[in-house]
Amino acid sequence: MNFPEEFLHFIWQFKLYGNQKLYTTTNEIIEVIQQGMHNKNAGPDFNNAKLKVADAIWVGNIEIHIRSSDWLLHQHQFDNAYENVILHVVYEDDVPIYRKDGTLLPVLIIKDLYPPHLLDSYQYLINSVNLFPCEKQIHEVDKFIINGFLSRVLIERLVQKSMEVEEKLSLLKGDWDETFYHFLAKSFGFKVNAIPMEILAQSLPKQLLSKHLNNPLQIEALIFGQAGFLNQKFTHEYPKQLKREYLFLKKKYSLKPIDISLWKFMRMRPQNFPTLRLAQFAALIYASNHLFSKILNIKNVQELSQLFADLPVNPFWKTHYHFNKEAQNVVQQLGKSSIDHILINTLSVFLFAYGKTLDQYQFVKRAITLLEILPPENNSITKQYLNVGVEVNNAFNSQALLQLKKMYCNEKKCLNCTIGIKILKP
Ligand code: SF4
């Protein structure tokens, strides 16, 4: 059979067998009073179903398989979680299944009970070679349904990301400021240098940097030194100074720099070079002590953006993208889209994680409002949906679309997607 078991879940969940009479393989009439709650975790596929079989009311779980022998293949006969299955719904009944007490498990063969075009439509959808399976059909779906599903996946995305925050928070013994510093560093690497920035933050705790907040040169020396950029010969006085400071601090704190080869410069515009990003990051560190506490207290988006604008970046970077090469007209500051990137990918996630972890709903709400106010991201993924008429009005939509594409469309989980169900359901 060239379709996944989820297709049969879809038929059962939405009662797509219609109003026809259903019979078990032993010819007992079945009336579905409640088809049960779809269970996407371990255990039977639908919980708390209610059936009338012959004259008796049965309450329990439903298990669905392509073949009845899948019951044995999945070793349900040894699993107590399946003891309360009241009906085995299968496409093909190739072997009788008995319960532990020796009674036959009732079977419903679903193969010929749904309209055949449903399977054709489903296969057409998931076998499409479009940028995403429903690219040619999504315009038929009501905007209200699309936006409703996007809201759901946006929350899924924030929950997933806040779990990453919680994991790091636990490793850092509940220190929100230090945890925020790690994620902030990562976001200064943007897409290409996110990993070396993360490794850098691990090698250089915020607590250590905080001891040098009264000395910007030492902050810069620690950041560039730990990033591996100071292990070379310089002609300009500024990097020479950084190197001297770093060698002293390296010895004092027994520091080990990360490998310089981790940093990527290729195919990047100079304003995105990691050297300039590190200079901006250093400036942010010494300009904004207790940054996370400040963020928690700022309710206005413009004020939040302002925290990342006009940073006191060392004047050396007005004429350099690299330590050993002069340049002209260097824009030292983070651009608006870079600031928006940090607000979208780090601040909103932290506000959400903070509110969720501490049960303070006002921060969850602020995270969502922030995404609603910020402009949408303009990238190859958001363009795919925009081109077929999906509204992408703000960062809330663009973040939701990134999640939709990654977790649903790329995985062809159209049967778990309200948009897919709307397309397939007659
Ligand atoms: S998962 Fe949903 S949005 Fe994505 S292709 Fe399938 S039906 Fe379309």
mmCIF file of N, CA, C and O and ligand atoms in Angstrom, residues 125 132-134 138 404 408-409 413-414 417 419-420, ligand 1:
data_model
loop_
_atom_site.group_PDB
_atom_site.id
_atom_site.type_symbol
_atom_site.label_atom_id
_atom_site.label_comp_id
_atom_site.label_asym_id
_atom_site.label_seq_id
_atom_site.Cartn_x
_atom_site.Cartn_y
_atom_site.Cartn_z
ATOM 1 N N LEU A 125 -1.354 15.248 -3.671
ATOM 2 C CA LEU A 125 -0.818 16.327 -2.833
ATOM 3 C C LEU A 125 0.602 16.017 -2.370
ATOM 4 O O LEU A 125 1.525 16.797 -2.602
ATOM 5 N N PHE A 132 6.239 23.488 -2.110
ATOM 6 C CA PHE A 132 5.634 22.811 -0.954
ATOM 7 C C PHE A 132 4.376 22.134 -1.502
ATOM 8 O O PHE A 132 3.788 22.604 -2.504
ATOM 9 N N PRO A 133 3.945 21.019 -0.917
ATOM 10 C CA PRO A 133 2.929 20.189 -1.572
ATOM 11 C C PRO A 133 1.664 20.910 -2.028
ATOM 12 O O PRO A 133 1.167 20.632 -3.108
ATOM 13 N N CYS A 134 1.137 21.833 -1.239
ATOM 14 C CA CYS A 134 -0.146 22.429 -1.639
ATOM 15 C C CYS A 134 0.025 23.767 -2.347
ATOM 16 O O CYS A 134 -0.902 24.568 -2.383
ATOM 17 N N ILE A 138 -3.309 26.031 -2.217
ATOM 18 C CA ILE A 138 -3.506 26.796 -0.979
ATOM 19 C C ILE A 138 -4.375 28.037 -1.209
ATOM 20 O O ILE A 138 -5.110 28.456 -0.307
ATOM 21 N N LEU A 404 5.937 26.312 9.704
ATOM 22 C CA LEU A 404 5.061 25.500 8.846
ATOM 23 C C LEU A 404 5.893 24.747 7.814
ATOM 24 O O LEU A 404 5.724 23.540 7.618
ATOM 25 N N TYR A 408 6.017 20.936 8.867
ATOM 26 C CA TYR A 408 4.852 20.317 8.214
ATOM 27 C C TYR A 408 5.089 20.097 6.722
ATOM 28 O O TYR A 408 5.063 18.955 6.268
ATOM 29 N N CYS A 409 5.328 21.173 5.966
ATOM 30 C CA CYS A 409 5.399 21.035 4.495
ATOM 31 C C CYS A 409 6.579 20.146 4.086
ATOM 32 O O CYS A 409 6.400 19.218 3.290
ATOM 33 N N LYS A 413 3.521 16.587 6.185
ATOM 34 C CA LYS A 413 2.523 16.268 7.216
ATOM 35 C C LYS A 413 1.214 16.990 6.909
ATOM 36 O O LYS A 413 0.650 17.668 7.773
ATOM 37 N N CYS A 414 0.750 16.837 5.695
ATOM 38 C CA CYS A 414 -0.454 17.568 5.276
ATOM 39 C C CYS A 414 -1.693 17.092 6.033
ATOM 40 O O CYS A 414 -2.666 17.839 6.165
ATOM 41 N N CYS A 417 -2.172 19.056 9.220
ATOM 42 C CA CYS A 417 -2.237 20.499 8.959
ATOM 43 C C CYS A 417 -3.671 20.864 8.583
ATOM 44 O O CYS A 417 -4.276 20.226 7.719
ATOM 45 N N ILE A 419 -4.757 23.232 6.923
ATOM 46 C CA ILE A 419 -4.847 23.654 5.516
ATOM 47 C C ILE A 419 -4.971 22.406 4.630
ATOM 48 O O ILE A 419 -5.838 22.345 3.729
ATOM 49 N N GLY A 420 -4.143 21.401 4.908
ATOM 50 C CA GLY A 420 -4.192 20.155 4.139
ATOM 51 C C GLY A 420 -5.539 19.452 4.305
ATOM 52 O O GLY A 420 -6.127 18.953 3.330
HETATM 53 S S1 SF4 B 1 1.607 20.841 5.386
HETATM 54 FE FE1 SF4 B 1 -0.177 22.116 5.046
HETATM 55 S S2 SF4 B 1 0.569 24.015 4.208
HETATM 56 FE FE2 SF4 B 1 2.209 22.511 4.033
HETATM 57 S S3 SF4 B 1 1.972 21.640 2.032
HETATM 58 FE FE3 SF4 B 1 0.815 20.318 3.384
HETATM 59 S S4 SF4 B 1 -1.211 21.154 3.337
HETATM 60 FE FE4 SF4 B 1 0.091 22.697 2.497
#
